[in-house]
Amino acid sequence: MKKALIIGVSGQDGAYLAKLLLKKGYKVYGSSRDSYSNQFANLRFLGIYNDLELISLSVKDFGSVVQSINKINPNEIYNLAGQSSVSLSFEHPVETNESIVIGNLNILEAIRVVNKPIRFYNAGSSEIFGNLKDPANEDTYIDPKSPYGVAKAAAYYQVVNYREAYNLFSCTGILFNHESPLRRSHFVTAKIIEGVCKIHLKKIKKIKLGNLNIIRDWGWAPEFVEAMWKMLQEETPNDYVIGTGLSMSLEGFVQIAFDFFNLNWRDYVEFDKEFVRPSDIKSGYCDPSKAKKQISWEAKLKGENLVRKLIECQLNSSAL
């Protein structure tokens, strides 16, 4: 039985990855900074809370990382920990840097020190590319525009360095935006989906949003975690851009969401400059052809179908 350690299992991706690995027969260990006080709501939502072993691990504490790896002796480690919000990274740049850059370095160095054949996945982000005029692939110039993007770029280069210098099986999935019912409401897509459903149910009258002209590639998180797993099953480690290949504006996302209920979004959405970031990426485009060719991964849920799926999930949720 293969053993996997998911660092940051309480988040959206960690929960879906744990579900996938359990289905594949893995013994799954999941960590958070404090497993005793964490309620692991996402694991409970997916019905897998009792199916994996939960541990406390601080990625900013090198000793904690080494101790956990030696104790578990995993075949695979997935690093999904760290501050995950671009907007919050402007408010908390130090925490963002420490949780992503120092945390990732501690894991890589711990794997090197314990000297065991462990395969490592690092959760990268399309934010490392900055503004894009053409679809980004693995050779696209890196030019981040946020503290989050800068931190993810540093972690990406750490993985490359340890792979080349120490021959570690380490790789990064450069993931474009991916959504699910587990997304927290400070993410704009979750705010829109929850807001339009509450407007439909006449629980609220308006929602406030920032710049609607931004363009993003949005995908379905349960599909994206399969790409993570596939990356660690290859003979040689490699980095991959993961996305749908279909981009649309946030205004388009909003319009599709309100059209679901036959509502005119302009009657219910207000602009609020509070939600405009100091330096925002205007457009993001993805070229996931390498992932399709080399690891046989391709996104299926995208565009209008993704938005409709998110609304259907929200309507079925007790959160409303």
PDB file of C-alpha atoms in Angstrom, residues 143-307:
ATOM      1  CA  ASP A 143       6.640  38.034 -14.104  1.00  0.00           C
ATOM      2  CA  PRO A 144       4.469  37.967 -10.944  1.00  0.00           C
ATOM      3  CA  LYS A 145       2.369  40.965  -9.920  1.00  0.00           C
ATOM      4  CA  SER A 146       1.460  40.155  -6.305  1.00  0.00           C
ATOM      5  CA  PRO A 147       3.200  39.015  -3.095  1.00  0.00           C
ATOM      6  CA  TYR A 148       1.454  35.675  -3.617  1.00  0.00           C
ATOM      7  CA  GLY A 149       2.779  35.386  -7.156  1.00  0.00           C
ATOM      8  CA  VAL A 150       6.294  36.323  -6.068  1.00  0.00           C
ATOM      9  CA  ALA A 151       6.247  33.656  -3.350  1.00  0.00           C
ATOM     10  CA  LYS A 152       4.944  31.001  -5.741  1.00  0.00           C
ATOM     11  CA  ALA A 153       7.650  31.918  -8.265  1.00  0.00           C
ATOM     12  CA  ALA A 154      10.342  31.451  -5.614  1.00  0.00           C
ATOM     13  CA  ALA A 155       8.890  28.064  -4.623  1.00  0.00           C
ATOM     14  CA  TYR A 156       8.828  27.023  -8.283  1.00  0.00           C
ATOM     15  CA  TYR A 157      12.535  27.769  -8.676  1.00  0.00           C
ATOM     16  CA  GLN A 158      13.300  25.928  -5.427  1.00  0.00           C
ATOM     17  CA  VAL A 159      11.743  22.790  -6.902  1.00  0.00           C
ATOM     18  CA  VAL A 160      13.774  23.142 -10.098  1.00  0.00           C
ATOM     19  CA  ASN A 161      16.962  23.657  -8.080  1.00  0.00           C
ATOM     20  CA  TYR A 162      16.477  20.583  -5.863  1.00  0.00           C
ATOM     21  CA  ARG A 163      15.553  18.476  -8.884  1.00  0.00           C
ATOM     22  CA  GLU A 164      18.695  19.470 -10.766  1.00  0.00           C
ATOM     23  CA  ALA A 165      21.164  19.774  -7.878  1.00  0.00           C
ATOM     24  CA  TYR A 166      20.132  16.776  -5.751  1.00  0.00           C
ATOM     25  CA  ASN A 167      18.223  14.606  -8.229  1.00  0.00           C
ATOM     26  CA  LEU A 168      15.041  14.757  -6.149  1.00  0.00           C
ATOM     27  CA  PHE A 169      11.815  13.670  -7.782  1.00  0.00           C
ATOM     28  CA  SER A 170      10.252  17.096  -7.334  1.00  0.00           C
ATOM     29  CA  CYS A 171       7.782  18.861  -9.598  1.00  0.00           C
ATOM     30  CA  THR A 172       5.398  21.798  -9.686  1.00  0.00           C
ATOM     31  CA  GLY A 173       1.897  21.956 -11.039  1.00  0.00           C
ATOM     32  CA  ILE A 174       1.414  25.504 -12.315  1.00  0.00           C
ATOM     33  CA  LEU A 175      -2.312  25.628 -11.745  1.00  0.00           C
ATOM     34  CA  PHE A 176      -4.702  28.156 -13.194  1.00  0.00           C
ATOM     35  CA  ASN A 177      -7.843  29.051 -11.230  1.00  0.00           C
ATOM     36  CA  HIS A 178      -9.923  26.079 -10.134  1.00  0.00           C
ATOM     37  CA  GLU A 179     -13.181  26.170  -8.212  1.00  0.00           C
ATOM     38  CA  SER A 180     -15.565  23.923  -6.280  1.00  0.00           C
ATOM     39  CA  PRO A 181     -18.224  24.027  -3.540  1.00  0.00           C
ATOM     40  CA  LEU A 182     -15.338  24.007  -1.039  1.00  0.00           C
ATOM     41  CA  ARG A 183     -14.093  27.440  -2.108  1.00  0.00           C
ATOM     42  CA  ARG A 184     -14.258  29.948   0.744  1.00  0.00           C
ATOM     43  CA  SER A 185     -16.285  33.133   0.256  1.00  0.00           C
ATOM     44  CA  HIS A 186     -13.276  35.499   0.133  1.00  0.00           C
ATOM     45  CA  PHE A 187     -12.583  34.057  -3.329  1.00  0.00           C
ATOM     46  CA  VAL A 188     -14.521  36.122  -5.856  1.00  0.00           C
ATOM     47  CA  THR A 189     -16.072  33.165  -7.686  1.00  0.00           C
ATOM     48  CA  ALA A 190     -17.472  31.740  -4.450  1.00  0.00           C
ATOM     49  CA  LYS A 191     -18.762  35.196  -3.504  1.00  0.00           C
ATOM     50  CA  ILE A 192     -20.565  35.481  -6.843  1.00  0.00           C
ATOM     51  CA  ILE A 193     -22.099  32.008  -6.694  1.00  0.00           C
ATOM     52  CA  GLU A 194     -23.268  32.386  -3.112  1.00  0.00           C
ATOM     53  CA  GLY A 195     -24.498  35.922  -3.794  1.00  0.00           C
ATOM     54  CA  VAL A 196     -26.574  35.127  -6.871  1.00  0.00           C
ATOM     55  CA  CYS A 197     -28.191  32.155  -5.121  1.00  0.00           C
ATOM     56  CA  LYS A 198     -29.126  34.313  -2.126  1.00  0.00           C
ATOM     57  CA  ILE A 199     -30.486  37.005  -4.452  1.00  0.00           C
ATOM     58  CA  HIS A 200     -32.583  34.341  -6.166  1.00  0.00           C
ATOM     59  CA  LEU A 201     -33.908  33.246  -2.775  1.00  0.00           C
ATOM     60  CA  LYS A 202     -34.523  36.924  -1.865  1.00  0.00           C
ATOM     61  CA  LYS A 203     -32.163  36.755   1.105  1.00  0.00           C
ATOM     62  CA  ILE A 204     -30.026  39.654  -0.100  1.00  0.00           C
ATOM     63  CA  LYS A 205     -30.530  42.406  -2.694  1.00  0.00           C
ATOM     64  CA  LYS A 206     -27.030  43.233  -3.965  1.00  0.00           C
ATOM     65  CA  ILE A 207     -23.446  42.013  -4.133  1.00  0.00           C
ATOM     66  CA  LYS A 208     -20.371  44.239  -4.336  1.00  0.00           C
ATOM     67  CA  LEU A 209     -17.499  43.376  -6.652  1.00  0.00           C
ATOM     68  CA  GLY A 210     -14.297  44.945  -7.937  1.00  0.00           C
ATOM     69  CA  ASN A 211     -12.874  44.915 -11.457  1.00  0.00           C
ATOM     70  CA  LEU A 212     -15.107  42.857 -13.754  1.00  0.00           C
ATOM     71  CA  ASN A 213     -12.809  43.232 -16.769  1.00  0.00           C
ATOM     72  CA  ILE A 214     -10.191  40.734 -15.591  1.00  0.00           C
ATOM     73  CA  ILE A 215      -9.889  37.565 -17.674  1.00  0.00           C
ATOM     74  CA  ARG A 216      -9.166  34.167 -16.134  1.00  0.00           C
ATOM     75  CA  ASP A 217      -9.091  30.468 -16.955  1.00  0.00           C
ATOM     76  CA  TRP A 218     -11.417  28.746 -14.458  1.00  0.00           C
ATOM     77  CA  GLY A 219     -11.562  24.980 -13.968  1.00  0.00           C
ATOM     78  CA  TRP A 220     -13.035  22.313 -11.695  1.00  0.00           C
ATOM     79  CA  ALA A 221     -10.870  21.492  -8.643  1.00  0.00           C
ATOM     80  CA  PRO A 222     -11.663  17.726  -8.457  1.00  0.00           C
ATOM     81  CA  GLU A 223     -10.206  17.381 -11.968  1.00  0.00           C
ATOM     82  CA  PHE A 224      -7.096  19.379 -11.117  1.00  0.00           C
ATOM     83  CA  VAL A 225      -6.067  17.139  -8.209  1.00  0.00           C
ATOM     84  CA  GLU A 226      -5.981  14.197 -10.598  1.00  0.00           C
ATOM     85  CA  ALA A 227      -3.315  16.081 -12.558  1.00  0.00           C
ATOM     86  CA  MET A 228      -1.274  16.397  -9.347  1.00  0.00           C
ATOM     87  CA  TRP A 229      -1.375  12.645  -8.835  1.00  0.00           C
ATOM     88  CA  LYS A 230      -0.558  11.903 -12.467  1.00  0.00           C
ATOM     89  CA  MET A 231       2.550  14.090 -12.261  1.00  0.00           C
ATOM     90  CA  LEU A 232       4.004  11.889  -9.522  1.00  0.00           C
ATOM     91  CA  GLN A 233       3.373   8.660 -11.457  1.00  0.00           C
ATOM     92  CA  GLU A 234       5.738   9.570 -14.299  1.00  0.00           C
ATOM     93  CA  GLU A 235       9.189   8.019 -14.767  1.00  0.00           C
ATOM     94  CA  THR A 236      10.893  11.414 -14.595  1.00  0.00           C
ATOM     95  CA  PRO A 237       9.794  14.558 -12.731  1.00  0.00           C
ATOM     96  CA  ASN A 238       8.559  17.507 -14.717  1.00  0.00           C
ATOM     97  CA  ASP A 239       6.593  20.714 -14.303  1.00  0.00           C
ATOM     98  CA  TYR A 240       3.212  21.202 -15.969  1.00  0.00           C
ATOM     99  CA  VAL A 241       0.817  24.042 -16.664  1.00  0.00           C
ATOM    100  CA  ILE A 242      -2.663  22.885 -15.617  1.00  0.00           C
ATOM    101  CA  GLY A 243      -5.796  24.649 -16.821  1.00  0.00           C
ATOM    102  CA  THR A 244      -8.781  24.342 -19.161  1.00  0.00           C
ATOM    103  CA  GLY A 245      -7.489  26.347 -22.115  1.00  0.00           C
ATOM    104  CA  LEU A 246     -10.701  28.421 -22.071  1.00  0.00           C
ATOM    105  CA  SER A 247     -10.656  31.932 -20.570  1.00  0.00           C
ATOM    106  CA  MET A 248     -13.440  34.412 -19.934  1.00  0.00           C
ATOM    107  CA  SER A 249     -13.899  37.737 -18.187  1.00  0.00           C
ATOM    108  CA  LEU A 250     -15.237  38.032 -14.666  1.00  0.00           C
ATOM    109  CA  GLU A 251     -18.145  39.960 -16.172  1.00  0.00           C
ATOM    110  CA  GLY A 252     -18.855  36.943 -18.355  1.00  0.00           C
ATOM    111  CA  PHE A 253     -18.746  34.695 -15.291  1.00  0.00           C
ATOM    112  CA  VAL A 254     -21.201  37.004 -13.501  1.00  0.00           C
ATOM    113  CA  GLN A 255     -23.552  37.164 -16.499  1.00  0.00           C
ATOM    114  CA  ILE A 256     -23.695  33.365 -16.823  1.00  0.00           C
ATOM    115  CA  ALA A 257     -24.435  33.059 -13.095  1.00  0.00           C
ATOM    116  CA  PHE A 258     -27.321  35.555 -13.201  1.00  0.00           C
ATOM    117  CA  ASP A 259     -28.652  34.195 -16.506  1.00  0.00           C
ATOM    118  CA  PHE A 260     -29.095  30.860 -14.707  1.00  0.00           C
ATOM    119  CA  PHE A 261     -31.965  32.535 -12.800  1.00  0.00           C
ATOM    120  CA  ASN A 262     -33.097  34.757 -15.696  1.00  0.00           C
ATOM    121  CA  LEU A 263     -31.814  37.840 -13.879  1.00  0.00           C
ATOM    122  CA  ASN A 264     -30.046  40.895 -15.297  1.00  0.00           C
ATOM    123  CA  TRP A 265     -26.783  41.083 -13.358  1.00  0.00           C
ATOM    124  CA  ARG A 266     -26.562  44.862 -13.782  1.00  0.00           C
ATOM    125  CA  ASP A 267     -29.547  45.239 -11.455  1.00  0.00           C
ATOM    126  CA  TYR A 268     -27.813  43.417  -8.612  1.00  0.00           C
ATOM    127  CA  VAL A 269     -24.052  44.071  -8.832  1.00  0.00           C
ATOM    128  CA  GLU A 270     -22.382  47.187  -7.436  1.00  0.00           C
ATOM    129  CA  PHE A 271     -18.788  48.264  -7.989  1.00  0.00           C
ATOM    130  CA  ASP A 272     -16.684  48.704  -4.840  1.00  0.00           C
ATOM    131  CA  LYS A 273     -13.126  49.990  -5.151  1.00  0.00           C
ATOM    132  CA  GLU A 274     -12.300  48.185  -1.883  1.00  0.00           C
ATOM    133  CA  PHE A 275     -12.092  44.959  -3.890  1.00  0.00           C
ATOM    134  CA  VAL A 276      -9.618  46.308  -6.447  1.00  0.00           C
ATOM    135  CA  ARG A 277      -6.075  45.023  -5.813  1.00  0.00           C
ATOM    136  CA  PRO A 278      -3.018  47.328  -5.813  1.00  0.00           C
ATOM    137  CA  SER A 279      -1.666  45.592  -8.930  1.00  0.00           C
ATOM    138  CA  ASP A 280      -4.037  43.128 -10.531  1.00  0.00           C
ATOM    139  CA  ILE A 281      -3.440  40.717 -13.374  1.00  0.00           C
ATOM    140  CA  LYS A 282      -5.616  41.829 -16.263  1.00  0.00           C
ATOM    141  CA  SER A 283      -5.669  38.607 -18.236  1.00  0.00           C
ATOM    142  CA  GLY A 284      -4.723  34.965 -17.896  1.00  0.00           C
ATOM    143  CA  TYR A 285      -4.627  32.381 -20.675  1.00  0.00           C
ATOM    144  CA  CYS A 286      -3.532  28.765 -20.512  1.00  0.00           C
ATOM    145  CA  ASP A 287      -1.913  26.261 -22.858  1.00  0.00           C
ATOM    146  CA  PRO A 288      -2.217  22.850 -21.133  1.00  0.00           C
ATOM    147  CA  SER A 289      -1.121  20.862 -24.189  1.00  0.00           C
ATOM    148  CA  LYS A 290       1.968  19.416 -22.495  1.00  0.00           C
ATOM    149  CA  ALA A 291      -0.176  17.880 -19.740  1.00  0.00           C
ATOM    150  CA  LYS A 292      -2.513  16.389 -22.331  1.00  0.00           C
ATOM    151  CA  LYS A 293       0.375  14.911 -24.316  1.00  0.00           C
ATOM    152  CA  GLN A 294       2.632  13.641 -21.519  1.00  0.00           C
ATOM    153  CA  ILE A 295       0.355  12.729 -18.592  1.00  0.00           C
ATOM    154  CA  SER A 296      -2.933  12.263 -20.499  1.00  0.00           C
ATOM    155  CA  TRP A 297      -4.735  14.925 -18.491  1.00  0.00           C
ATOM    156  CA  GLU A 298      -7.363  17.242 -19.913  1.00  0.00           C
ATOM    157  CA  ALA A 299      -9.989  19.413 -18.216  1.00  0.00           C
ATOM    158  CA  LYS A 300     -13.580  18.455 -19.000  1.00  0.00           C
ATOM    159  CA  LEU A 301     -15.640  20.950 -16.997  1.00  0.00           C
ATOM    160  CA  LYS A 302     -15.118  24.557 -18.092  1.00  0.00           C
ATOM    161  CA  GLY A 303     -16.779  27.811 -19.112  1.00  0.00           C
ATOM    162  CA  GLU A 304     -20.558  28.058 -18.809  1.00  0.00           C
ATOM    163  CA  ASN A 305     -20.893  24.434 -17.695  1.00  0.00           C
ATOM    164  CA  LEU A 306     -18.534  25.099 -14.784  1.00  0.00           C
ATOM    165  CA  VAL A 307     -20.535  28.118 -13.591  1.00  0.00           C
TER     166      VAL A 307
END
